[in-house]
Tab-separated table of C-alpha atoms in Angstrom:
chain	number	residue	atom	x	y	z
A	1	MET	CA	19.826	50.572	119.318
A	2	SER	CA	20.947	50.377	115.703
A	3	ALA	CA	19.411	48.133	113.059
A	4	ALA	CA	22.674	46.227	112.906
A	5	ALA	CA	22.517	45.530	116.606
A	6	LEU	CA	18.939	44.335	116.337
A	7	THR	CA	19.809	41.755	113.700
A	8	SER	CA	23.222	40.678	114.938
A	9	ASP	CA	23.913	37.007	115.497
A	10	SER	CA	25.753	37.934	118.705
A	11	PRO	CA	23.416	40.220	120.642
A	12	PRO	CA	24.959	43.066	122.669
A	13	ARG	CA	25.360	42.858	126.424
A	14	LEU	CA	22.144	43.729	128.218
A	15	GLU	CA	22.088	47.140	129.894
A	16	LEU	CA	20.867	47.428	133.472
A	17	ALA	CA	17.683	49.224	132.371
A	18	THR	CA	16.881	46.394	129.954
A	19	VAL	CA	17.473	43.734	132.597
A	20	ALA	CA	15.243	45.646	135.019
A	21	ALA	CA	12.491	46.011	132.403
A	22	VAL	CA	12.555	42.278	131.628
A	23	ALA	CA	12.582	41.324	135.328
A	24	ILE	CA	9.668	43.639	136.185
A	25	THR	CA	7.652	42.286	133.257
A	26	VAL	CA	8.286	38.657	134.168
A	27	VAL	CA	7.410	39.084	137.850
A	28	GLY	CA	4.411	41.321	137.081
A	29	TRP	CA	2.876	39.006	134.498
A	30	ALA	CA	3.702	35.877	136.509
A	31	SER	CA	1.800	37.292	139.471
A	32	ALA	CA	-1.210	37.944	137.225
A	33	PHE	CA	-2.088	34.223	137.036
A	34	PRO	CA	-2.967	33.743	140.735
A	35	ALA	CA	-4.464	37.259	140.855
A	36	ILE	CA	-6.791	36.456	137.935
A	37	ARG	CA	-7.883	33.227	139.620
A	38	ALA	CA	-8.659	35.124	142.806
A	39	GLY	CA	-10.448	37.904	140.918
A	40	LEU	CA	-12.653	35.519	138.961
A	41	THR	CA	-14.226	34.302	142.199
A	42	ALA	CA	-16.191	37.560	142.385
A	43	PHE	CA	-15.973	39.150	138.908
A	44	GLY	CA	-17.005	37.998	135.457
A	45	PRO	CA	-14.137	37.670	132.952
A	46	ILE	CA	-15.072	40.823	131.020
A	47	GLU	CA	-15.835	42.786	134.190
A	48	LEU	CA	-12.478	41.821	135.699
A	49	GLY	CA	-10.754	43.083	132.552
A	50	ALA	CA	-12.781	46.300	132.643
A	51	ILE	CA	-11.921	47.163	136.244
A	52	ARG	CA	-8.288	46.092	135.741
A	53	PHE	CA	-7.680	48.419	132.816
A	54	GLY	CA	-10.007	51.080	134.148
A	55	ILE	CA	-7.493	51.372	136.990
A	56	ALA	CA	-4.456	51.181	134.683
A	57	ALA	CA	-5.821	53.655	132.120
A	58	LEU	CA	-6.160	56.550	134.580
A	59	PRO	CA	-2.427	57.039	135.361
A	60	ALA	CA	-1.635	56.230	131.716
A	61	LEU	CA	-3.931	59.073	130.625
A	62	VAL	CA	-2.306	61.428	133.147
A	63	TYR	CA	1.102	60.498	131.698
A	64	LEU	CA	-0.050	61.374	128.175
A	65	LEU	CA	-1.596	64.676	129.303
A	66	VAL	CA	1.496	65.734	131.242
A	67	MET	CA	4.182	64.542	128.799
A	68	ARG	CA	2.247	65.509	125.645
A	69	PRO	CA	4.146	63.129	123.343
A	70	ALA	CA	4.003	63.442	119.571
A	71	LEU	CA	0.747	62.147	118.166
A	72	PRO	CA	0.859	59.109	115.873
A	73	SER	CA	1.005	59.784	112.174
A	74	LEU	CA	-1.784	58.483	109.957
A	75	GLY	CA	0.422	55.558	108.962
A	76	GLU	CA	1.083	54.675	112.607
A	77	ALA	CA	-2.451	55.037	113.961
A	78	TRP	CA	-3.409	51.450	113.153
A	79	ARG	CA	-0.351	50.167	115.032
A	80	PHE	CA	-1.389	52.077	118.156
A	81	ALA	CA	-4.976	50.898	117.743
A	82	THR	CA	-3.772	47.285	117.514
A	83	GLY	CA	-2.189	47.604	120.952
A	84	GLY	CA	-5.386	48.754	122.610
A	85	ILE	CA	-7.723	46.442	120.714
A	86	VAL	CA	-5.652	43.262	120.475
A	87	PHE	CA	-3.015	43.402	123.226
A	88	VAL	CA	-5.221	44.874	125.960
A	89	ALA	CA	-8.945	44.349	125.384
A	90	LEU	CA	-9.053	41.127	123.369
A	91	TYR	CA	-6.093	39.439	125.083
A	92	THR	CA	-7.454	40.188	128.561
A	93	VAL	CA	-10.950	38.912	127.825
A	94	LEU	CA	-9.659	35.736	126.156
A	95	LEU	CA	-7.257	34.956	129.000
A	96	ASN	CA	-9.852	35.626	131.703
A	97	MET	CA	-12.475	33.486	129.972
A	98	GLY	CA	-9.967	30.700	129.381
A	99	GLU	CA	-8.776	30.612	132.984
A	100	GLN	CA	-12.310	29.819	134.109
A	101	THR	CA	-11.749	26.223	132.994
A	102	VAL	CA	-7.983	25.859	132.416
A	103	SER	CA	-5.479	25.411	135.242
A	104	ALA	CA	-2.688	27.939	135.720
A	105	GLY	CA	0.060	25.578	134.555
A	106	ALA	CA	-1.823	24.566	131.435
A	107	ALA	CA	-2.657	28.211	130.747
A	108	SER	CA	1.007	29.198	130.996
A	109	PHE	CA	1.923	26.372	128.598
A	110	ILE	CA	-0.593	27.542	125.976
A	111	ILE	CA	0.306	31.231	126.368
A	112	ASN	CA	3.957	30.347	125.811
A	113	VAL	CA	3.292	29.358	122.233
A	114	SER	CA	3.677	33.114	121.713
A	115	PRO	CA	7.518	33.322	121.799
A	116	ILE	CA	7.751	30.634	119.112
A	117	LEU	CA	5.205	32.396	116.901
A	118	THR	CA	6.943	35.714	117.511
A	119	ALA	CA	10.356	34.319	116.566
A	120	ILE	CA	8.944	32.935	113.315
A	121	PHE	CA	7.172	36.142	112.291
A	122	ALA	CA	10.007	38.413	113.464
A	123	THR	CA	12.336	36.446	111.206
A	124	LEU	CA	9.951	36.641	108.250
A	125	LEU	CA	8.576	40.182	108.662
A	126	LEU	CA	11.111	42.174	110.698
A	127	GLY	CA	14.293	40.720	109.232
A	128	GLU	CA	15.589	39.521	112.603
A	129	ARG	CA	18.031	36.651	112.852
A	130	PHE	CA	17.465	33.766	115.236
A	131	ARG	CA	20.466	31.461	115.519
A	132	ALA	CA	20.172	27.671	115.515
A	133	MET	CA	21.114	27.540	119.212
A	134	ALA	CA	18.433	30.127	119.911
A	135	TRP	CA	15.840	27.795	118.382
A	136	VAL	CA	17.221	24.956	120.525
A	137	GLY	CA	16.861	27.117	123.623
A	138	THR	CA	13.348	28.140	122.633
A	139	PHE	CA	12.150	24.555	122.351
A	140	VAL	CA	13.946	23.557	125.564
A	141	SER	CA	11.993	26.306	127.336
A	142	PHE	CA	8.751	25.272	125.645
A	143	PHE	CA	9.293	21.662	126.707
A	144	GLY	CA	10.004	22.810	130.251
A	145	VAL	CA	6.781	24.832	130.389
A	146	GLY	CA	4.958	21.762	129.093
A	147	LEU	CA	6.315	19.755	132.045
A	148	ILE	CA	5.030	22.457	134.413
A	149	ALA	CA	1.580	22.106	132.862
A	150	LEU	CA	1.633	18.291	133.030
A	151	GLY	CA	2.774	18.477	136.632
A	152	GLU	CA	-0.486	20.161	137.613
A	153	GLY	CA	-3.270	17.963	138.922
A	154	ASP	CA	-5.665	18.896	136.112
A	155	GLY	CA	-3.088	18.287	133.399
A	156	LEU	CA	-3.724	19.455	129.857
A	157	SER	CA	-7.027	19.272	128.061
A	158	LEU	CA	-8.047	20.735	124.720
A	159	ASP	CA	-11.352	22.424	125.427
A	160	THR	CA	-12.900	25.808	124.672
A	161	GLY	CA	-10.891	27.412	127.478
A	162	ALA	CA	-7.629	26.179	125.965
A	163	LEU	CA	-8.585	27.571	122.561
A	164	LEU	CA	-9.425	30.941	124.121
A	165	ILE	CA	-6.018	31.104	125.805
A	166	PHE	CA	-4.322	30.126	122.553
A	167	GLY	CA	-6.140	33.086	121.014
A	168	GLY	CA	-4.551	35.233	123.722
A	169	ALA	CA	-1.109	33.933	122.717
A	170	VAL	CA	-1.812	34.900	119.100
A	171	CYS	CA	-2.860	38.379	120.307
A	172	THR	CA	0.511	38.830	122.033
A	173	THR	CA	2.393	37.785	118.897
A	174	ILE	CA	0.389	40.084	116.626
A	175	ASN	CA	0.952	43.056	118.898
A	176	THR	CA	4.687	42.440	119.278
A	177	ILE	CA	5.224	42.303	115.512
A	178	VAL	CA	2.897	45.222	114.725
A	179	GLN	CA	4.168	47.618	117.411
A	180	LYS	CA	7.907	46.882	117.247
A	181	PRO	CA	8.488	49.524	114.482
A	182	LEU	CA	6.861	52.242	116.637
A	183	PHE	CA	9.849	52.380	118.991
A	184	SER	CA	12.049	53.992	116.355
A	185	ARG	CA	9.986	57.193	116.720
A	186	HIS	CA	8.000	56.943	119.959
A	187	LYS	CA	9.088	56.376	123.555
A	188	PRO	CA	8.115	52.940	124.913
A	189	LEU	CA	6.104	54.402	127.795
A	190	THR	CA	4.108	56.457	125.293
A	191	VAL	CA	3.224	53.332	123.324
A	192	ALA	CA	2.276	51.484	126.521
A	193	ALA	CA	0.164	54.399	127.767
A	194	TRP	CA	-1.818	54.595	124.526
A	195	ASN	CA	-2.359	50.824	124.655
A	196	MET	CA	-3.858	51.036	128.139
A	197	VAL	CA	-5.996	54.093	127.417
A	198	VAL	CA	-7.447	52.658	124.197
A	199	GLY	CA	-7.928	49.215	125.768
A	200	GLY	CA	-9.529	50.722	128.857
A	201	LEU	CA	-11.989	52.692	126.710
A	202	LEU	CA	-12.940	49.560	124.769
A	203	LEU	CA	-13.622	47.653	127.999
A	204	SER	CA	-15.386	50.585	129.702
A	205	PRO	CA	-18.960	49.519	128.742
A	206	ALA	CA	-18.531	46.674	131.265
A	207	LEU	CA	-17.445	49.048	134.066
A	208	PRO	CA	-20.946	49.632	135.552
A	209	SER	CA	-21.416	45.876	135.925
A	210	ALA	CA	-17.864	45.555	137.284
A	211	LEU	CA	-18.516	48.215	139.929
A	212	SER	CA	-21.711	46.418	140.964
A	213	GLN	CA	-19.757	43.182	141.350
A	214	ALA	CA	-17.039	45.040	143.265
A	215	ALA	CA	-19.604	46.194	145.831
A	216	ALA	CA	-20.394	42.565	146.638
A	217	ALA	CA	-16.879	41.146	146.172
A	218	ASN	CA	-14.861	39.616	148.980
A	219	SER	CA	-11.709	41.452	150.049
A	220	GLU	CA	-9.302	39.017	148.336
A	221	ALA	CA	-11.037	39.302	144.959
A	222	LEU	CA	-11.280	43.084	145.230
A	223	LEU	CA	-7.631	43.497	146.201
A	224	SER	CA	-6.662	41.132	143.383
A	225	ALA	CA	-8.533	43.280	140.844
A	226	VAL	CA	-6.819	46.435	142.118
A	227	TYR	CA	-3.441	44.667	142.079
A	228	LEU	CA	-4.025	43.525	138.486
A	229	GLY	CA	-4.652	47.129	137.464
A	230	ILE	CA	-1.475	48.452	139.078
A	231	ILE	CA	1.313	45.870	138.778
A	232	PRO	CA	0.572	43.405	135.913
A	233	SER	CA	-1.068	46.187	133.866
A	234	PHE	CA	0.175	49.757	134.440
A	235	VAL	CA	3.672	48.760	135.582
A	236	ALA	CA	4.342	45.572	133.595
A	237	TYR	CA	2.856	46.802	130.304
A	238	GLY	CA	5.173	49.793	130.566
A	239	SER	CA	8.231	47.675	131.379
A	240	TRP	CA	7.387	45.287	128.512
A	241	ALA	CA	7.330	48.237	126.094
A	242	VAL	CA	10.767	49.282	127.376
A	243	ALA	CA	12.123	45.740	126.933
A	244	LEU	CA	10.639	45.430	123.444
A	245	SER	CA	12.122	48.783	122.421
A	246	ARG	CA	15.611	47.667	123.473
A	247	LEU	CA	15.645	44.059	122.228
A	248	PRO	CA	14.769	42.208	119.022
A	249	ALA	CA	11.143	41.062	119.178
A	250	SER	CA	12.098	37.373	119.077
A	251	ARG	CA	14.609	37.711	121.902
A	252	ALA	CA	12.355	39.854	124.089
A	253	SER	CA	9.500	37.358	123.729
A	254	ASN	CA	11.815	34.485	124.645
A	255	TYR	CA	12.269	35.957	128.120
A	256	LEU	CA	8.560	35.328	128.707
A	257	TYR	CA	9.466	31.658	129.222
A	258	CYS	CA	10.588	32.810	132.669
A	259	VAL	CA	6.966	33.631	133.538
A	260	PRO	CA	5.699	30.067	134.308
A	261	PRO	CA	8.543	29.163	136.721
A	262	VAL	CA	8.119	32.501	138.498
A	263	ALA	CA	4.332	32.016	138.528
A	264	THR	CA	4.885	28.615	140.138
A	265	LEU	CA	7.092	30.199	142.807
A	266	ILE	CA	4.520	32.950	143.439
A	267	GLY	CA	1.785	30.311	143.688
A	268	PHE	CA	3.869	28.519	146.318
A	269	VAL	CA	4.350	31.705	148.371
A	270	TRP	CA	0.890	33.245	147.827
A	271	LEU	CA	-1.417	30.233	147.582
A	272	ALA	CA	0.721	27.540	149.262
A	273	GLU	CA	0.666	25.519	146.007
A	274	VAL	CA	3.589	23.095	146.251
A	275	PRO	CA	5.031	22.219	142.809
A	276	GLY	CA	5.633	18.565	142.015
A	277	LEU	CA	8.825	17.075	140.639
A	278	LEU	CA	7.716	17.660	137.041
A	279	GLY	CA	7.013	21.289	137.863
A	280	ILE	CA	10.468	21.794	139.366
A	281	ILE	CA	12.227	20.080	136.432
A	282	GLY	CA	10.088	22.008	133.966
A	283	GLY	CA	10.920	25.300	135.645
A	284	LEU	CA	14.646	24.600	135.465
A	285	LEU	CA	14.352	23.666	131.783
A	286	ALA	CA	12.340	26.791	131.001
A	287	LEU	CA	14.981	28.990	132.603
A	288	GLY	CA	17.811	26.977	131.033
A	289	GLY	CA	16.324	27.475	127.567
A	290	VAL	CA	16.309	31.234	128.080
A	291	VAL	CA	19.986	31.040	129.048
A	292	ILE	CA	20.785	29.069	125.871
A	293	VAL	CA	19.043	31.666	123.692
A	294	ASN	CA	21.113	34.444	125.236
A	295	LEU	CA	24.499	32.723	125.212
A	296	ARG	CA	27.126	34.885	123.532
A	297	ARG	CA	29.440	33.263	120.992
């Protein structure tokens, strides 16, 4: 994709591969919320992150060994390191710790500060353009996600858990802005694989404790941990890298507003959690805001 296309006021029509990458990311990350809740019943927050990315890092390492992509230059090394440190290790630990006290809806509301932060910094640092209607759509989605959070029984509360999850949102924004330039030289799956390998290594000191907890874990928590390693991590981190390589950072991040409505639907199917009226209205607004952002002139 050319630089002109990345900064155009009227974004190009999405290719099928881009649509698929966005859809896989949304469904994968939406399903992570109930899976994390189930996993935390038997694992500590750091241990759950360690076993999750211990599983994801193995096929990622195989990919790097088989494909043998070009190594990062000295000037790019810090961008790759940011992915493993910030986007994998730190983000995962902050989100897991936060979800110990914050409900899923409230967590999704706080996490979705990230698209707004990304749009601001992509405009300032990457030279991307974000039209006035795109800002309208962004705040419509944000308001909709807020309704989803308020529709939960626990509502919103500003406690330590909420601050930890906000830190996770900042981690996502930092990584998106820092790693976006890598896709001009490196394949998206290469970037994603390095992120998972580096992040898995950083979390590996907690693996012995995680394996001990796994031996005593119930089947639902254990299967949830394995699922987190395969779908929301190995698969969805790869699809997110593909989406980010094909779209402006601000626009790619805006699609993440689809995560809370999909997470609500998954919660209904998986955990029999019936959304209230506010949750349904909020989900429609969140999806409608994404549509507004992507309207062609």
